[in-house]
Amino acid sequence: REREPYYQHTLEGDDDMPAHAKSTLVGDSLTIPITNGRLNLGTWQGIYLCEFRNYGGARHIVATITGE
């Protein structure tokens, strides 16, 4: 359960530790193949940005493209 005393950080707020746990389960990076200049996603696949903090700050998305 969220907000239990054993999950709390002293400086970040009561939503910090649950956010770390959720982020660990979801992951923070992915690799997507590009075919013919398009993201090669399956029919039911998508890309989602999730914020697990109650009041998250600014975020940046970094894309690194390698290959030919």
mmCIF file of N, CA and C in Angstrom:
data_model
loop_
_atom_site.group_PDB
_atom_site.id
_atom_site.type_symbol
_atom_site.label_atom_id
_atom_site.label_comp_id
_atom_site.label_asym_id
_atom_site.label_seq_id
_atom_site.Cartn_x
_atom_site.Cartn_y
_atom_site.Cartn_z
ATOM 1 N N ARG A 1 0.829 -1.190 0.000
ATOM 2 C CA ARG A 1 0.000 0.000 0.000
ATOM 3 C C ARG A 1 0.865 1.241 0.000
ATOM 4 N N GLU A 2 0.400 2.245 -0.697
ATOM 5 C CA GLU A 2 1.124 3.512 -0.728
ATOM 6 C C GLU A 2 0.993 4.246 0.597
ATOM 7 N N ARG A 3 1.937 5.134 0.834
ATOM 8 C CA ARG A 3 1.957 6.038 1.982
ATOM 9 C C ARG A 3 2.194 5.347 3.330
ATOM 10 N N GLU A 4 2.653 4.122 3.302
ATOM 11 C CA GLU A 4 3.036 3.454 4.546
ATOM 12 C C GLU A 4 4.346 4.062 5.032
ATOM 13 N N PRO A 5 4.591 4.125 6.342
ATOM 14 C CA PRO A 5 5.786 4.798 6.861
ATOM 15 C C PRO A 5 7.094 4.187 6.366
ATOM 16 N N TYR A 6 7.141 2.911 6.084
ATOM 17 C CA TYR A 6 8.381 2.285 5.619
ATOM 18 C C TYR A 6 8.691 2.592 4.160
ATOM 19 N N TYR A 7 7.782 3.234 3.428
ATOM 20 C CA TYR A 7 8.029 3.648 2.055
ATOM 21 C C TYR A 7 8.458 5.108 1.949
ATOM 22 N N GLN A 8 8.433 5.858 3.015
ATOM 23 C CA GLN A 8 8.635 7.298 2.929
ATOM 24 C C GLN A 8 10.110 7.673 2.889
ATOM 25 N N HIS A 9 10.410 8.647 2.060
ATOM 26 C CA HIS A 9 11.710 9.302 2.063
ATOM 27 C C HIS A 9 11.564 10.559 2.916
ATOM 28 N N THR A 10 12.642 11.012 3.509
ATOM 29 C CA THR A 10 12.535 12.174 4.392
ATOM 30 C C THR A 10 12.558 13.495 3.640
ATOM 31 N N LEU A 11 13.082 13.532 2.422
ATOM 32 C CA LEU A 11 13.222 14.803 1.711
ATOM 33 C C LEU A 11 12.322 14.930 0.483
ATOM 34 N N GLU A 12 11.842 13.838 -0.051
ATOM 35 C CA GLU A 12 11.156 13.884 -1.340
ATOM 36 C C GLU A 12 9.635 13.868 -1.264
ATOM 37 N N GLY A 13 9.056 13.493 -0.168
ATOM 38 C CA GLY A 13 7.603 13.440 -0.079
ATOM 39 C C GLY A 13 7.092 12.011 -0.062
ATOM 40 N N ASP A 14 5.834 11.859 0.308
ATOM 41 C CA ASP A 14 5.291 10.515 0.487
ATOM 42 C C ASP A 14 4.987 9.790 -0.817
ATOM 43 N N ASP A 15 5.049 10.480 -1.951
ATOM 44 C CA ASP A 15 4.816 9.807 -3.227
ATOM 45 C C ASP A 15 6.102 9.336 -3.888
ATOM 46 N N ASP A 16 7.261 9.585 -3.278
ATOM 47 C CA ASP A 16 8.533 9.282 -3.931
ATOM 48 C C ASP A 16 8.840 7.790 -3.988
ATOM 49 N N MET A 17 8.798 7.102 -2.881
ATOM 50 C CA MET A 17 9.142 5.682 -2.881
ATOM 51 C C MET A 17 8.171 4.848 -3.708
ATOM 52 N N PRO A 18 6.851 5.048 -3.604
ATOM 53 C CA PRO A 18 5.948 4.303 -4.494
ATOM 54 C C PRO A 18 6.236 4.585 -5.972
ATOM 55 N N ALA A 19 6.639 5.819 -6.291
ATOM 56 C CA ALA A 19 6.974 6.152 -7.677
ATOM 57 C C ALA A 19 8.191 5.365 -8.142
ATOM 58 N N HIS A 20 9.192 5.198 -7.270
ATOM 59 C CA HIS A 20 10.367 4.399 -7.627
ATOM 60 C C HIS A 20 9.969 2.946 -7.894
ATOM 61 N N ALA A 21 9.132 2.392 -7.047
ATOM 62 C CA ALA A 21 8.708 1.001 -7.216
ATOM 63 C C ALA A 21 7.943 0.818 -8.528
ATOM 64 N N LYS A 22 7.033 1.714 -8.841
ATOM 65 C CA LYS A 22 6.264 1.624 -10.082
ATOM 66 C C LYS A 22 7.171 1.785 -11.291
ATOM 67 N N SER A 23 8.110 2.724 -11.226
ATOM 68 C CA SER A 23 9.045 2.949 -12.321
ATOM 69 C C SER A 23 9.904 1.717 -12.577
ATOM 70 N N THR A 24 10.292 1.025 -11.508
ATOM 71 C CA THR A 24 11.085 -0.188 -11.661
ATOM 72 C C THR A 24 10.304 -1.257 -12.411
ATOM 73 N N LEU A 25 9.030 -1.384 -12.142
ATOM 74 C CA LEU A 25 8.203 -2.381 -12.822
ATOM 75 C C LEU A 25 7.963 -2.039 -14.288
ATOM 76 N N VAL A 26 7.763 -0.761 -14.587
ATOM 77 C CA VAL A 26 7.444 -0.330 -15.947
ATOM 78 C C VAL A 26 8.700 -0.191 -16.803
ATOM 79 N N GLY A 27 9.794 0.290 -16.213
ATOM 80 C CA GLY A 27 11.024 0.518 -16.967
ATOM 81 C C GLY A 27 11.146 1.969 -17.377
ATOM 82 N N ASP A 28 12.365 2.372 -17.663
ATOM 83 C CA ASP A 28 12.587 3.777 -18.002
ATOM 84 C C ASP A 28 13.190 3.982 -19.382
ATOM 85 N N SER A 29 13.365 2.931 -20.157
ATOM 86 C CA SER A 29 13.881 3.081 -21.514
ATOM 87 C C SER A 29 13.402 1.909 -22.365
ATOM 88 N N LEU A 30 13.449 2.095 -23.671
ATOM 89 C CA LEU A 30 13.054 1.028 -24.570
ATOM 90 C C LEU A 30 13.764 1.179 -25.899
ATOM 91 N N THR A 31 13.784 0.107 -26.659
ATOM 92 C CA THR A 31 14.363 0.093 -27.993
ATOM 93 C C THR A 31 13.246 -0.231 -28.973
ATOM 94 N N ILE A 32 13.100 0.598 -29.994
ATOM 95 C CA ILE A 32 12.049 0.397 -30.992
ATOM 96 C C ILE A 32 12.706 0.347 -32.367
ATOM 97 N N PRO A 33 12.495 -0.709 -33.118
ATOM 98 C CA PRO A 33 13.053 -0.750 -34.467
ATOM 99 C C PRO A 33 12.331 0.238 -35.391
ATOM 100 N N ILE A 34 13.081 0.752 -36.347
ATOM 101 C CA ILE A 34 12.523 1.643 -37.367
ATOM 102 C C ILE A 34 12.666 0.941 -38.707
ATOM 103 N N THR A 35 11.566 0.802 -39.424
ATOM 104 C CA THR A 35 11.567 0.140 -40.719
ATOM 105 C C THR A 35 10.988 1.091 -41.751
ATOM 106 N N ASN A 36 11.742 1.344 -42.802
ATOM 107 C CA ASN A 36 11.310 2.262 -43.862
ATOM 108 C C ASN A 36 10.917 3.624 -43.305
ATOM 109 N N GLY A 37 11.682 4.111 -42.316
ATOM 110 C CA GLY A 37 11.464 5.440 -41.762
ATOM 111 C C GLY A 37 10.304 5.554 -40.782
ATOM 112 N N ARG A 38 9.710 4.429 -40.392
ATOM 113 C CA ARG A 38 8.572 4.459 -39.460
ATOM 114 C C ARG A 38 8.857 3.568 -38.258
ATOM 115 N N LEU A 39 8.278 3.946 -37.110
ATOM 116 C CA LEU A 39 8.402 3.092 -35.935
ATOM 117 C C LEU A 39 7.734 1.755 -36.232
ATOM 118 N N ASN A 40 8.437 0.685 -35.962
ATOM 119 C CA ASN A 40 7.930 -0.648 -36.271
ATOM 120 C C ASN A 40 7.219 -1.218 -35.041
ATOM 121 N N LEU A 41 6.018 -0.708 -34.799
ATOM 122 C CA LEU A 41 5.205 -1.152 -33.669
ATOM 123 C C LEU A 41 4.137 -2.115 -34.158
ATOM 124 N N GLY A 42 3.755 -3.061 -33.298
ATOM 125 C CA GLY A 42 2.685 -3.986 -33.629
ATOM 126 C C GLY A 42 1.330 -3.295 -33.599
ATOM 127 N N THR A 43 0.324 -4.010 -34.023
ATOM 128 C CA THR A 43 -1.031 -3.466 -34.108
ATOM 129 C C THR A 43 -1.508 -2.869 -32.796
ATOM 130 N N TRP A 44 -1.253 -3.553 -31.686
ATOM 131 C CA TRP A 44 -1.772 -3.123 -30.388
ATOM 132 C C TRP A 44 -0.700 -2.484 -29.515
ATOM 133 N N GLN A 45 0.440 -2.137 -30.098
ATOM 134 C CA GLN A 45 1.519 -1.527 -29.331
ATOM 135 C C GLN A 45 1.461 -0.012 -29.423
ATOM 136 N N GLY A 46 1.955 0.647 -28.395
ATOM 137 C CA GLY A 46 2.031 2.097 -28.367
ATOM 138 C C GLY A 46 3.142 2.532 -27.439
ATOM 139 N N ILE A 47 3.420 3.814 -27.426
ATOM 140 C CA ILE A 47 4.430 4.384 -26.541
ATOM 141 C C ILE A 47 3.706 5.312 -25.576
ATOM 142 N N TYR A 48 3.951 5.129 -24.288
ATOM 143 C CA TYR A 48 3.278 5.916 -23.264
ATOM 144 C C TYR A 48 4.294 6.523 -22.317
ATOM 145 N N LEU A 49 4.074 7.756 -21.941
ATOM 146 C CA LEU A 49 4.874 8.432 -20.928
ATOM 147 C C LEU A 49 4.044 8.466 -19.652
ATOM 148 N N CYS A 50 4.561 7.871 -18.586
ATOM 149 C CA CYS A 50 3.827 7.772 -17.321
ATOM 150 C C CYS A 50 4.510 8.613 -16.255
ATOM 151 N N GLU A 51 3.735 9.340 -15.502
ATOM 152 C CA GLU A 51 4.240 10.102 -14.353
ATOM 153 C C GLU A 51 3.690 9.449 -13.097
ATOM 154 N N PHE A 52 4.573 8.958 -12.245
ATOM 155 C CA PHE A 52 4.148 8.257 -11.036
ATOM 156 C C PHE A 52 4.191 9.131 -9.794
ATOM 157 N N ARG A 53 4.686 10.350 -9.921
ATOM 158 C CA ARG A 53 4.665 11.275 -8.786
ATOM 159 C C ARG A 53 3.357 12.046 -8.825
ATOM 160 N N ASN A 54 2.884 12.477 -7.665
ATOM 161 C CA ASN A 54 1.658 13.276 -7.629
ATOM 162 C C ASN A 54 1.840 14.611 -8.342
ATOM 163 N N TYR A 55 3.013 15.212 -8.157
ATOM 164 C CA TYR A 55 3.312 16.504 -8.780
ATOM 165 C C TYR A 55 4.693 16.427 -9.400
ATOM 166 N N GLY A 56 4.826 15.682 -10.474
ATOM 167 C CA GLY A 56 6.122 15.507 -11.125
ATOM 168 C C GLY A 56 6.602 16.796 -11.771
ATOM 169 N N GLY A 57 7.904 16.912 -11.900
ATOM 170 C CA GLY A 57 8.499 18.088 -12.523
ATOM 171 C C GLY A 57 8.596 17.931 -14.029
ATOM 172 N N ALA A 58 9.355 18.809 -14.640
ATOM 173 C CA ALA A 58 9.557 18.767 -16.085
ATOM 174 C C ALA A 58 10.315 17.494 -16.463
ATOM 175 N N ARG A 59 9.994 16.934 -17.600
ATOM 176 C CA ARG A 59 10.654 15.731 -18.098
ATOM 177 C C ARG A 59 11.184 16.008 -19.496
ATOM 178 N N HIS A 60 12.204 15.281 -19.873
ATOM 179 C CA HIS A 60 12.779 15.389 -21.213
ATOM 180 C C HIS A 60 12.801 14.002 -21.841
ATOM 181 N N ILE A 61 12.477 13.925 -23.102
ATOM 182 C CA ILE A 61 12.565 12.670 -23.842
ATOM 183 C C ILE A 61 13.800 12.751 -24.718
ATOM 184 N N VAL A 62 14.651 11.745 -24.626
ATOM 185 C CA VAL A 62 15.879 11.696 -25.413
ATOM 186 C C VAL A 62 15.770 10.529 -26.385
ATOM 187 N N ALA A 63 15.952 10.790 -27.661
ATOM 188 C CA ALA A 63 15.931 9.739 -28.679
ATOM 189 C C ALA A 63 17.323 9.612 -29.273
ATOM 190 N N THR A 64 17.834 8.406 -29.295
ATOM 191 C CA THR A 64 19.129 8.122 -29.908
ATOM 192 C C THR A 64 18.887 7.149 -31.047
ATOM 193 N N ILE A 65 19.252 7.536 -32.243
ATOM 194 C CA ILE A 65 19.039 6.688 -33.414
ATOM 195 C C ILE A 65 20.395 6.193 -33.885
ATOM 196 N N THR A 66 20.530 4.879 -33.980
ATOM 197 C CA THR A 66 21.778 4.278 -34.442
ATOM 198 C C THR A 66 21.489 3.401 -35.648
ATOM 199 N N GLY A 67 22.491 3.181 -36.451
ATOM 200 C CA GLY A 67 22.344 2.306 -37.609
ATOM 201 C C GLY A 67 22.525 3.069 -38.898
ATOM 202 N N GLU A 68 22.060 2.470 -39.943
ATOM 203 C CA GLU A 68 22.240 3.038 -41.285
ATOM 204 C C GLU A 68 21.167 4.042 -41.625
#
